[in-house]
C-alpha cells in the first residue's frame, strides 16, 4: 500500500547515497548534497525512456524550470530506479538541460519513501511509483502521489500542479519553436532575443528532412529562421524583435 501525503509531509527525505556519474565520472551523491539548505522540486517516475515519462513528465518540468526558479526553486530533480548510464543517456536524448537526473539504481530512496512498487508483471522488477514533492532543507513540505490504481496514472505529479502549489499566479510561458538553419546569423539573433526574454524554445534545425519545402509548408515562408510562439507564427528575426518591442510598449 502506498503512503498518504499526510504521512510524509513534514518528514525528512530518506538519507541515502546515490551512485551517479556526473560528467561521466563515478561520484557518490548523498541526500544532504541534494537537499540540505536548499529548495528542491523532485519528481519520480517508473522508468527512463518509458512513454509518459519521456513524452510529458520530464519535458514539461524541463520546459517550466525557469519559472520554478523565478519562484524560489533551486533545482529540479528527477529520480528513477535506473542506473546512472541509463539516466544520463535519457537526459541527453531528451535535451533536458534544466533537470538533474539522479539514479536510484538499488531503489534505496524509493524504498525509504515507501514508493517502491512491484512491476515484475511487465518485466520491470521493482520500480518507483510516480509522485512529485517540494522539499525544503531536506523536509518534505508538499507531496503529490498518483492514485493507487491499475496502469500508470499521471494526474497530479505533473509540473503545472506543482507550480500552482508553489505560486498560484505564476505565468506559464507559451511553447516556442524555432526553425533554424546552421550558420545563419539571423537565426542566432532570433535565438538570442528569445533567451534574453527568458523563453525556452525547441530548435528544429535544417537537415535532409527539415528542408526549405518543410519550412514553406509549415510557415508559408522560405527564409530562415521562422519562430512560432504558442502555435502562432511570429516570423523571422526582425519579426521576433518587433514582437517583443510591441509587448514591451503594451
PDB file of C-alpha atoms in Angstrom:
ATOM      1  CA  UNK A   1       0.000   0.000   0.000  1.00  0.00           C
ATOM      2  CA  UNK A   2       1.282   3.447  -0.900  1.00  0.00           C
ATOM      3  CA  UNK A   3       1.815   6.055   1.811  1.00  0.00           C
ATOM      4  CA  UNK A   4      -0.532   9.026   2.111  1.00  0.00           C
ATOM      5  CA  UNK A   5       0.651  12.617   1.647  1.00  0.00           C
ATOM      6  CA  UNK A   6      -0.235  13.300   5.282  1.00  0.00           C
ATOM      7  CA  UNK A   7       2.126  10.548   6.442  1.00  0.00           C
ATOM      8  CA  UNK A   8       5.076  12.060   4.558  1.00  0.00           C
ATOM      9  CA  UNK A   9       4.632  15.831   4.706  1.00  0.00           C
ATOM     10  CA  UNK A  10       6.726  17.391   7.438  1.00  0.00           C
ATOM     11  CA  UNK A  11       9.102  14.404   7.445  1.00  0.00           C
ATOM     12  CA  UNK A  12      12.714  14.312   6.215  1.00  0.00           C
ATOM     13  CA  UNK A  13      13.591  12.674   2.910  1.00  0.00           C
ATOM     14  CA  UNK A  14      15.410   9.317   3.146  1.00  0.00           C
ATOM     15  CA  UNK A  15      19.104   9.583   3.933  1.00  0.00           C
ATOM     16  CA  UNK A  16      20.787   7.587   1.154  1.00  0.00           C
ATOM     17  CA  UNK A  17      23.801   7.647  -1.137  1.00  0.00           C
ATOM     18  CA  UNK A  18      23.205   7.644  -4.886  1.00  0.00           C
ATOM     19  CA  UNK A  19      25.740   6.128  -7.297  1.00  0.00           C
ATOM     20  CA  UNK A  20      25.808   8.764 -10.014  1.00  0.00           C
ATOM     21  CA  UNK A  21      28.004   9.649 -12.986  1.00  0.00           C
ATOM     22  CA  UNK A  22      28.040  13.434 -13.499  1.00  0.00           C
ATOM     23  CA  UNK A  23      30.420  14.349 -16.318  1.00  0.00           C
ATOM     24  CA  UNK A  24      30.885  10.598 -16.964  1.00  0.00           C
ATOM     25  CA  UNK A  25      32.776  10.110 -13.692  1.00  0.00           C
ATOM     26  CA  UNK A  26      31.555   7.977 -10.794  1.00  0.00           C
ATOM     27  CA  UNK A  27      30.524  10.071  -7.801  1.00  0.00           C
ATOM     28  CA  UNK A  28      28.644   9.334  -4.612  1.00  0.00           C
ATOM     29  CA  UNK A  29      25.886  11.916  -4.076  1.00  0.00           C
ATOM     30  CA  UNK A  30      24.139  11.981  -0.715  1.00  0.00           C
ATOM     31  CA  UNK A  31      20.700  13.196   0.236  1.00  0.00           C
ATOM     32  CA  UNK A  32      22.370  16.080   2.086  1.00  0.00           C
ATOM     33  CA  UNK A  33      24.202  17.071  -1.098  1.00  0.00           C
ATOM     34  CA  UNK A  34      20.888  17.399  -2.893  1.00  0.00           C
ATOM     35  CA  UNK A  35      18.581  18.811  -0.236  1.00  0.00           C
ATOM     36  CA  UNK A  36      20.392  20.418   2.703  1.00  0.00           C
ATOM     37  CA  UNK A  37      19.787  24.166   2.872  1.00  0.00           C
ATOM     38  CA  UNK A  38      18.008  24.216  -0.471  1.00  0.00           C
ATOM     39  CA  UNK A  39      14.527  24.320  -2.021  1.00  0.00           C
ATOM     40  CA  UNK A  40      14.146  21.414  -4.424  1.00  0.00           C
ATOM     41  CA  UNK A  41      11.343  20.015  -6.552  1.00  0.00           C
ATOM     42  CA  UNK A  42      11.549  16.253  -7.051  1.00  0.00           C
ATOM     43  CA  UNK A  43       9.555  14.167  -9.465  1.00  0.00           C
ATOM     44  CA  UNK A  44       9.917  10.415  -9.516  1.00  0.00           C
ATOM     45  CA  UNK A  45       8.732   8.043 -12.201  1.00  0.00           C
ATOM     46  CA  UNK A  46       8.682   4.366 -13.176  1.00  0.00           C
ATOM     47  CA  UNK A  47      11.499   4.431 -15.698  1.00  0.00           C
ATOM     48  CA  UNK A  48      13.626   6.327 -18.167  1.00  0.00           C
ATOM     49  CA  UNK A  49      12.518   6.012 -21.801  1.00  0.00           C
ATOM     50  CA  UNK A  50       9.001   4.908 -20.839  1.00  0.00           C
ATOM     51  CA  UNK A  51       6.187   6.663 -22.760  1.00  0.00           C
ATOM     52  CA  UNK A  52       4.579   9.062 -20.261  1.00  0.00           C
ATOM     53  CA  UNK A  53       7.902   9.831 -18.618  1.00  0.00           C
ATOM     54  CA  UNK A  54       9.532  10.748 -21.932  1.00  0.00           C
ATOM     55  CA  UNK A  55       6.641  12.454 -23.690  1.00  0.00           C
ATOM     56  CA  UNK A  56       5.201  14.538 -20.863  1.00  0.00           C
ATOM     57  CA  UNK A  57       6.555  14.237 -17.323  1.00  0.00           C
ATOM     58  CA  UNK A  58      10.233  15.101 -17.854  1.00  0.00           C
ATOM     59  CA  UNK A  59       9.809  17.504 -20.815  1.00  0.00           C
ATOM     60  CA  UNK A  60       7.284  19.724 -19.056  1.00  0.00           C
ATOM     61  CA  UNK A  61       9.369  20.073 -15.907  1.00  0.00           C
ATOM     62  CA  UNK A  62      12.336  20.921 -18.112  1.00  0.00           C
ATOM     63  CA  UNK A  63      10.289  23.483 -20.028  1.00  0.00           C
ATOM     64  CA  UNK A  64       8.964  25.173 -16.890  1.00  0.00           C
ATOM     65  CA  UNK A  65      12.252  25.071 -14.957  1.00  0.00           C
ATOM     66  CA  UNK A  66      12.949  28.816 -15.439  1.00  0.00           C
ATOM     67  CA  UNK A  67       9.530  29.631 -13.973  1.00  0.00           C
ATOM     68  CA  UNK A  68      10.172  27.393 -10.972  1.00  0.00           C
ATOM     69  CA  UNK A  69      13.495  29.147 -10.397  1.00  0.00           C
ATOM     70  CA  UNK A  70      11.798  32.542 -10.568  1.00  0.00           C
ATOM     71  CA  UNK A  71       9.663  31.350  -7.653  1.00  0.00           C
ATOM     72  CA  UNK A  72      12.440  30.185  -5.370  1.00  0.00           C
ATOM     73  CA  UNK A  73      13.238  26.648  -6.510  1.00  0.00           C
ATOM     74  CA  UNK A  74      16.983  25.961  -6.561  1.00  0.00           C
ATOM     75  CA  UNK A  75      16.897  22.706  -8.535  1.00  0.00           C
ATOM     76  CA  UNK A  76      14.537  20.237 -10.190  1.00  0.00           C
ATOM     77  CA  UNK A  77      15.492  16.607  -9.690  1.00  0.00           C
ATOM     78  CA  UNK A  78      14.201  13.522 -11.479  1.00  0.00           C
ATOM     79  CA  UNK A  79      14.645  10.246  -9.592  1.00  0.00           C
ATOM     80  CA  UNK A  80      14.072   6.824 -11.106  1.00  0.00           C
ATOM     81  CA  UNK A  81      15.074   3.255 -10.319  1.00  0.00           C
ATOM     82  CA  UNK A  82      17.524   3.092 -13.215  1.00  0.00           C
ATOM     83  CA  UNK A  83      21.304   3.009 -13.343  1.00  0.00           C
ATOM     84  CA  UNK A  84      23.461   6.089 -13.925  1.00  0.00           C
ATOM     85  CA  UNK A  85      24.264   5.231 -17.552  1.00  0.00           C
ATOM     86  CA  UNK A  86      20.593   4.934 -18.491  1.00  0.00           C
ATOM     87  CA  UNK A  87      19.621   8.133 -16.693  1.00  0.00           C
ATOM     88  CA  UNK A  88      22.425  10.156 -18.283  1.00  0.00           C
ATOM     89  CA  UNK A  89      21.683   8.944 -21.812  1.00  0.00           C
ATOM     90  CA  UNK A  90      17.977   9.577 -21.335  1.00  0.00           C
ATOM     91  CA  UNK A  91      18.659  13.153 -20.238  1.00  0.00           C
ATOM     92  CA  UNK A  92      20.828  13.775 -23.312  1.00  0.00           C
ATOM     93  CA  UNK A  93      18.203  12.349 -25.643  1.00  0.00           C
ATOM     94  CA  UNK A  94      15.519  14.498 -24.023  1.00  0.00           C
ATOM     95  CA  UNK A  95      17.570  17.728 -24.219  1.00  0.00           C
ATOM     96  CA  UNK A  96      16.662  18.138 -20.551  1.00  0.00           C
ATOM     97  CA  UNK A  97      19.399  20.593 -19.645  1.00  0.00           C
ATOM     98  CA  UNK A  98      17.346  22.088 -16.801  1.00  0.00           C
ATOM     99  CA  UNK A  99      16.823  18.797 -14.963  1.00  0.00           C
ATOM    100  CA  UNK A 100      19.216  16.955 -12.643  1.00  0.00           C
ATOM    101  CA  UNK A 101      18.710  13.214 -13.137  1.00  0.00           C
ATOM    102  CA  UNK A 102      19.505  11.022 -10.142  1.00  0.00           C
ATOM    103  CA  UNK A 103      19.799   7.226 -10.488  1.00  0.00           C
ATOM    104  CA  UNK A 104      18.190   5.328  -7.645  1.00  0.00           C
ATOM    105  CA  UNK A 105      19.576   2.120  -9.098  1.00  0.00           C
ATOM    106  CA  UNK A 106      19.144  -0.003  -5.969  1.00  0.00           C
ATOM    107  CA  UNK A 107      15.802   1.569  -5.098  1.00  0.00           C
ATOM    108  CA  UNK A 108      17.051   2.751  -1.697  1.00  0.00           C
ATOM    109  CA  UNK A 109      15.487   6.210  -1.891  1.00  0.00           C
ATOM    110  CA  UNK A 110      12.239   4.926  -3.367  1.00  0.00           C
ATOM    111  CA  UNK A 111      12.003   2.253  -0.684  1.00  0.00           C
ATOM    112  CA  UNK A 112      12.674   4.840   2.022  1.00  0.00           C
ATOM    113  CA  UNK A 113       9.845   6.948   0.623  1.00  0.00           C
ATOM    114  CA  UNK A 114       7.524   3.936   0.700  1.00  0.00           C
ATOM    115  CA  UNK A 115       7.195   4.261  -3.069  1.00  0.00           C
ATOM    116  CA  UNK A 116       8.981   1.113  -4.255  1.00  0.00           C
ATOM    117  CA  UNK A 117       6.409  -0.978  -6.109  1.00  0.00           C
ATOM    118  CA  UNK A 118       6.450  -4.373  -7.790  1.00  0.00           C
ATOM    119  CA  UNK A 119       6.365  -4.097 -11.586  1.00  0.00           C
ATOM    120  CA  UNK A 120       7.501  -7.648 -12.330  1.00  0.00           C
ATOM    121  CA  UNK A 121       4.283  -8.340 -14.197  1.00  0.00           C
ATOM    122  CA  UNK A 122       5.622  -6.157 -17.038  1.00  0.00           C
ATOM    123  CA  UNK A 123       9.259  -7.179 -16.609  1.00  0.00           C
ATOM    124  CA  UNK A 124      10.377  -4.043 -14.764  1.00  0.00           C
ATOM    125  CA  UNK A 125      11.189  -5.601 -11.401  1.00  0.00           C
ATOM    126  CA  UNK A 126      10.902  -3.138  -8.512  1.00  0.00           C
ATOM    127  CA  UNK A 127      10.334   0.476  -9.574  1.00  0.00           C
ATOM    128  CA  UNK A 128       9.282   3.809  -8.114  1.00  0.00           C
ATOM    129  CA  UNK A 129       5.654   4.866  -8.053  1.00  0.00           C
ATOM    130  CA  UNK A 130       5.028   8.186  -9.781  1.00  0.00           C
ATOM    131  CA  UNK A 131       4.971  11.226  -7.497  1.00  0.00           C
ATOM    132  CA  UNK A 132       6.316  14.760  -7.089  1.00  0.00           C
ATOM    133  CA  UNK A 133       7.307  16.706  -3.986  1.00  0.00           C
ATOM    134  CA  UNK A 134       8.559  20.053  -2.767  1.00  0.00           C
ATOM    135  CA  UNK A 135      11.473  19.639  -0.364  1.00  0.00           C
ATOM    136  CA  UNK A 136      12.849  22.491   1.756  1.00  0.00           C
ATOM    137  CA  UNK A 137      16.095  21.895   3.662  1.00  0.00           C
ATOM    138  CA  UNK A 138      15.539  18.150   3.487  1.00  0.00           C
ATOM    139  CA  UNK A 139      11.943  18.273   4.773  1.00  0.00           C
ATOM    140  CA  UNK A 140       9.006  17.267   2.580  1.00  0.00           C
ATOM    141  CA  UNK A 141       6.733  20.309   2.538  1.00  0.00           C
ATOM    142  CA  UNK A 142       4.265  19.051  -0.080  1.00  0.00           C
ATOM    143  CA  UNK A 143       3.891  15.793  -1.984  1.00  0.00           C
ATOM    144  CA  UNK A 144       1.573  14.756  -4.808  1.00  0.00           C
ATOM    145  CA  UNK A 145       1.185  10.975  -5.120  1.00  0.00           C
ATOM    146  CA  UNK A 146      -0.578   9.385  -8.058  1.00  0.00           C
ATOM    147  CA  UNK A 147      -3.649   7.320  -7.202  1.00  0.00           C
ATOM    148  CA  UNK A 148      -3.035   3.674  -6.371  1.00  0.00           C
ATOM    149  CA  UNK A 149      -4.760   2.117  -9.348  1.00  0.00           C
ATOM    150  CA  UNK A 150      -4.008  -0.040 -12.362  1.00  0.00           C
ATOM    151  CA  UNK A 151      -1.667   1.133 -15.094  1.00  0.00           C
ATOM    152  CA  UNK A 152       0.471   4.232 -14.877  1.00  0.00           C
ATOM    153  CA  UNK A 153      -1.738   7.087 -13.635  1.00  0.00           C
ATOM    154  CA  UNK A 154      -0.471  10.596 -14.320  1.00  0.00           C
ATOM    155  CA  UNK A 155      -2.890  13.120 -12.869  1.00  0.00           C
ATOM    156  CA  UNK A 156      -1.287  15.084 -10.000  1.00  0.00           C
ATOM    157  CA  UNK A 157       2.517  14.799 -10.205  1.00  0.00           C
ATOM    158  CA  UNK A 158       2.802  16.997 -13.303  1.00  0.00           C
ATOM    159  CA  UNK A 159       4.751  20.252 -13.483  1.00  0.00           C
ATOM    160  CA  UNK A 160       1.679  22.514 -13.653  1.00  0.00           C
ATOM    161  CA  UNK A 161       0.193  21.068 -10.457  1.00  0.00           C
ATOM    162  CA  UNK A 162       3.440  21.625  -8.565  1.00  0.00           C
ATOM    163  CA  UNK A 163       3.861  25.128  -9.971  1.00  0.00           C
ATOM    164  CA  UNK A 164       0.300  26.088  -8.959  1.00  0.00           C
ATOM    165  CA  UNK A 165       1.073  24.906  -5.431  1.00  0.00           C
ATOM    166  CA  UNK A 166       4.241  26.996  -5.242  1.00  0.00           C
ATOM    167  CA  UNK A 167       2.792  30.077  -6.921  1.00  0.00           C
ATOM    168  CA  UNK A 168      -0.877  30.049  -7.985  1.00  0.00           C
ATOM    169  CA  UNK A 169      -0.388  33.229 -10.015  1.00  0.00           C
ATOM    170  CA  UNK A 170       2.756  32.121 -11.856  1.00  0.00           C
ATOM    171  CA  UNK A 171       2.689  32.957 -15.555  1.00  0.00           C
ATOM    172  CA  UNK A 172       3.357  29.921 -17.744  1.00  0.00           C
ATOM    173  CA  UNK A 173       5.113  30.893 -20.991  1.00  0.00           C
ATOM    174  CA  UNK A 174       3.765  29.810 -24.354  1.00  0.00           C
ATOM    175  CA  UNK A 175       5.667  26.996 -26.091  1.00  0.00           C
ATOM    176  CA  UNK A 176       8.212  28.298 -28.602  1.00  0.00           C
ATOM    177  CA  UNK A 177       9.614  26.566 -31.695  1.00  0.00           C
ATOM    178  CA  UNK A 178      12.415  27.926 -33.864  1.00  0.00           C
ATOM    179  CA  UNK A 179      13.009  26.574 -37.361  1.00  0.00           C
ATOM    180  CA  UNK A 180      16.672  27.425 -37.913  1.00  0.00           C
ATOM    181  CA  UNK A 181      19.495  26.904 -40.366  1.00  0.00           C
ATOM    182  CA  UNK A 182      23.085  26.046 -39.333  1.00  0.00           C
ATOM    183  CA  UNK A 183      25.407  29.051 -39.561  1.00  0.00           C
ATOM    184  CA  UNK A 184      22.544  31.502 -40.090  1.00  0.00           C
ATOM    185  CA  UNK A 185      23.268  34.838 -38.317  1.00  0.00           C
ATOM    186  CA  UNK A 186      19.601  35.828 -38.342  1.00  0.00           C
ATOM    187  CA  UNK A 187      18.765  32.538 -36.605  1.00  0.00           C
ATOM    188  CA  UNK A 188      21.395  33.253 -33.961  1.00  0.00           C
ATOM    189  CA  UNK A 189      19.921  36.719 -33.416  1.00  0.00           C
ATOM    190  CA  UNK A 190      16.385  35.388 -33.043  1.00  0.00           C
ATOM    191  CA  UNK A 191      17.525  32.762 -30.536  1.00  0.00           C
ATOM    192  CA  UNK A 192      19.474  35.367 -28.579  1.00  0.00           C
ATOM    193  CA  UNK A 193      16.371  37.552 -28.370  1.00  0.00           C
ATOM    194  CA  UNK A 194      14.273  34.656 -27.088  1.00  0.00           C
ATOM    195  CA  UNK A 195      16.906  33.800 -24.463  1.00  0.00           C
ATOM    196  CA  UNK A 196      17.182  37.439 -23.414  1.00  0.00           C
ATOM    197  CA  UNK A 197      13.461  37.378 -22.637  1.00  0.00           C
ATOM    198  CA  UNK A 198      13.814  34.159 -20.630  1.00  0.00           C
ATOM    199  CA  UNK A 199      11.987  31.926 -23.110  1.00  0.00           C
ATOM    200  CA  UNK A 200      12.818  28.255 -23.519  1.00  0.00           C
ATOM    201  CA  UNK A 201      12.470  27.021 -27.081  1.00  0.00           C
ATOM    202  CA  UNK A 202      12.695  23.902 -29.168  1.00  0.00           C
ATOM    203  CA  UNK A 203      15.043  24.334 -32.096  1.00  0.00           C
ATOM    204  CA  UNK A 204      14.377  22.423 -35.302  1.00  0.00           C
ATOM    205  CA  UNK A 205      17.425  22.743 -37.489  1.00  0.00           C
ATOM    206  CA  UNK A 206      17.548  22.363 -41.257  1.00  0.00           C
ATOM    207  CA  UNK A 207      18.632  18.922 -42.417  1.00  0.00           C
ATOM    208  CA  UNK A 208      17.604  16.472 -45.109  1.00  0.00           C
ATOM    209  CA  UNK A 209      14.144  16.091 -43.593  1.00  0.00           C
ATOM    210  CA  UNK A 210      13.608  19.625 -42.302  1.00  0.00           C
ATOM    211  CA  UNK A 211      14.312  21.436 -45.542  1.00  0.00           C
ATOM    212  CA  UNK A 212      13.015  24.542 -47.287  1.00  0.00           C
ATOM    213  CA  UNK A 213       9.959  22.674 -48.538  1.00  0.00           C
ATOM    214  CA  UNK A 214       9.007  21.767 -44.970  1.00  0.00           C
ATOM    215  CA  UNK A 215       9.607  25.347 -43.862  1.00  0.00           C
ATOM    216  CA  UNK A 216       7.310  26.702 -46.581  1.00  0.00           C
ATOM    217  CA  UNK A 217       4.648  24.084 -45.836  1.00  0.00           C
ATOM    218  CA  UNK A 218       4.616  24.926 -42.130  1.00  0.00           C
ATOM    219  CA  UNK A 219       5.118  28.692 -42.151  1.00  0.00           C
ATOM    220  CA  UNK A 220       4.372  29.816 -45.695  1.00  0.00           C
ATOM    221  CA  UNK A 221       7.813  31.464 -45.720  1.00  0.00           C
ATOM    222  CA  UNK A 222      11.099  30.449 -47.336  1.00  0.00           C
ATOM    223  CA  UNK A 223      13.633  32.376 -45.226  1.00  0.00           C
ATOM    224  CA  UNK A 224      15.284  31.195 -42.017  1.00  0.00           C
ATOM    225  CA  UNK A 225      14.539  31.412 -39.152  1.00  0.00           C
ATOM    226  CA  UNK A 226      10.796  31.109 -38.610  1.00  0.00           C
ATOM    227  CA  UNK A 227       9.648  31.364 -34.999  1.00  0.00           C
ATOM    228  CA  UNK A 228       6.362  30.122 -33.536  1.00  0.00           C
ATOM    229  CA  UNK A 229       5.091  31.144 -30.091  1.00  0.00           C
ATOM    230  CA  UNK A 230       2.010  29.489 -28.659  1.00  0.00           C
ATOM    231  CA  UNK A 231       1.131  27.989 -32.014  1.00  0.00           C
ATOM    232  CA  UNK A 232       1.226  31.377 -33.741  1.00  0.00           C
ATOM    233  CA  UNK A 233       3.734  32.223 -36.466  1.00  0.00           C
ATOM    234  CA  UNK A 234       5.805  35.225 -35.392  1.00  0.00           C
ATOM    235  CA  UNK A 235       8.223  35.110 -38.330  1.00  0.00           C
ATOM    236  CA  UNK A 236      11.883  35.933 -38.863  1.00  0.00           C
ATOM    237  CA  UNK A 237      14.427  37.665 -36.600  1.00  0.00           C
ATOM    238  CA  UNK A 238      13.061  41.134 -37.361  1.00  0.00           C
ATOM    239  CA  UNK A 239       9.552  39.941 -36.564  1.00  0.00           C
ATOM    240  CA  UNK A 240      10.735  38.488 -33.248  1.00  0.00           C
ATOM    241  CA  UNK A 241      12.331  41.821 -32.306  1.00  0.00           C
ATOM    242  CA  UNK A 242       9.117  43.612 -33.274  1.00  0.00           C
ATOM    243  CA  UNK A 243       7.019  41.120 -31.279  1.00  0.00           C
ATOM    244  CA  UNK A 244       8.886  41.824 -28.049  1.00  0.00           C
ATOM    245  CA  UNK A 245       9.002  45.547 -28.809  1.00  0.00           C
ATOM    246  CA  UNK A 246       5.235  45.608 -29.162  1.00  0.00           C
ATOM    247  CA  UNK A 247       4.812  43.573 -25.968  1.00  0.00           C
ATOM    248  CA  UNK A 248       7.051  45.982 -24.057  1.00  0.00           C
ATOM    249  CA  UNK A 249       5.178  49.003 -25.403  1.00  0.00           C
ATOM    250  CA  UNK A 250       1.867  47.490 -24.343  1.00  0.00           C
TER     251      UNK A 250
END
